[in-house]
């Protein structure tokens, strides 16, 4: 069982940066791939980024490539998406997720409660 808690969301102006965090409970965090997803009002939840359990494999959705960087610290049971050059269209609730398998779909086993990111123009 893995419990996930996101933090770091907030209001930022376009062009600004935010660093989200996802803290995981459980001794086996290092064995899980971690994903980040987002959901804007009236839209489906979409994939943002994912990182494998050792960080050797990373994937981003096209719209965030070059702006977002995902990393993890297995000693701290935490995964971080650094979000730079934010745009109003990045506004959404951001969720982290964990699964034994690396994937870019929403089929993760464990989910956090989400953190709101709002980018003003």
XYZ file of C-alpha atoms in Angstrom:
121
model
C 0.000 0.000 0.000
C 1.262 3.455 -0.952
C -0.171 6.760 0.195
C 0.657 9.900 -1.767
C 0.424 13.538 -0.714
C 1.006 16.365 -3.188
C 2.073 19.876 -2.246
C 3.490 23.007 -3.813
C 0.569 24.159 -5.889
C -0.583 27.757 -5.998
C -1.134 30.839 -8.099
C 1.622 32.012 -10.417
C 1.856 34.459 -13.301
C 2.457 33.261 -16.818
C 6.148 32.669 -17.377
C 6.712 31.822 -13.740
C 7.757 28.587 -12.076
C 6.459 26.153 -9.505
C 7.933 23.051 -7.978
C 5.447 20.454 -6.890
C 6.231 17.630 -4.512
C 4.677 14.246 -3.970
C 5.576 12.526 -0.725
C 4.936 8.803 -0.502
C 4.535 6.547 2.487
C 5.694 2.989 2.476
C 9.052 1.308 2.502
C 8.871 0.207 -1.110
C 8.597 3.644 -2.733
C 11.824 3.070 -4.624
C 10.224 0.125 -6.419
C 7.383 2.210 -7.902
C 7.213 4.195 -11.083
C 5.722 7.633 -10.474
C 3.498 9.635 -12.740
C 2.050 13.130 -12.779
C -1.306 13.927 -14.323
C -3.502 16.990 -14.467
C -7.173 17.712 -14.870
C -8.606 21.035 -15.920
C -12.272 21.906 -15.327
C -14.499 20.116 -17.797
C -11.644 18.062 -19.208
C -10.402 14.532 -18.758
C -7.370 13.761 -16.645
C -4.284 13.827 -18.842
C -0.750 12.524 -18.574
C 1.994 15.056 -17.824
C 5.171 13.170 -16.922
C 6.429 9.867 -15.554
C 9.651 8.537 -14.091
C 10.702 4.934 -13.569
C 11.711 3.618 -10.177
C 15.406 4.294 -10.673
C 14.891 7.367 -12.822
C 16.384 5.723 -15.880
C 13.210 6.151 -17.913
C 11.359 9.454 -18.156
C 8.507 10.537 -20.366
C 6.711 13.864 -20.889
C 3.639 14.870 -22.783
C 4.532 17.056 -25.762
C 2.992 20.221 -24.355
C 5.392 20.327 -21.385
C 8.615 19.134 -23.006
C 11.397 21.619 -22.437
C 9.459 23.333 -19.635
C 8.830 20.626 -17.029
C 11.414 18.368 -15.408
C 10.516 15.379 -13.283
C 12.922 13.926 -10.734
C 12.800 11.715 -7.674
C 14.664 11.256 -4.431
C 14.131 7.692 -3.262
C 15.874 8.395 0.045
C 13.160 10.974 0.786
C 10.302 9.032 -0.818
C 9.519 12.094 -2.907
C 9.045 12.917 -6.572
C 9.289 16.452 -7.923
C 8.031 18.042 -11.101
C 9.788 21.351 -11.682
C 7.502 23.458 -13.852
C 9.012 26.433 -15.660
C 7.667 28.901 -18.236
C 4.156 28.211 -17.053
C 1.249 29.071 -19.312
C -2.419 29.725 -18.523
C -3.253 26.431 -20.222
C -1.218 24.639 -17.530
C -3.930 25.572 -15.030
C -5.329 22.355 -13.540
C -5.393 20.121 -10.512
C -2.173 18.124 -10.560
C -2.110 14.550 -9.285
C 0.754 12.201 -8.608
C 0.362 8.469 -9.004
C 2.352 5.329 -8.271
C 2.480 1.902 -9.852
C 4.860 -1.033 -10.145
C 4.842 -0.516 -13.916
C 6.039 2.531 -15.846
C 3.170 3.884 -17.925
C 1.706 7.053 -19.404
C -1.939 6.064 -19.045
C -4.170 6.612 -16.019
C -3.986 2.938 -14.973
C -1.868 3.672 -11.915
C -2.780 1.818 -8.728
C -2.299 4.656 -6.258
C -3.240 8.338 -6.456
C -2.796 11.446 -4.388
C -5.536 13.937 -3.608
C -4.274 16.570 -6.035
C -2.936 20.101 -5.757
C -4.278 23.135 -7.618
C -2.031 25.052 -9.998
C -3.394 28.303 -11.396
C -1.471 30.319 -13.976
C -2.706 33.848 -14.568
C -2.183 35.654 -17.851
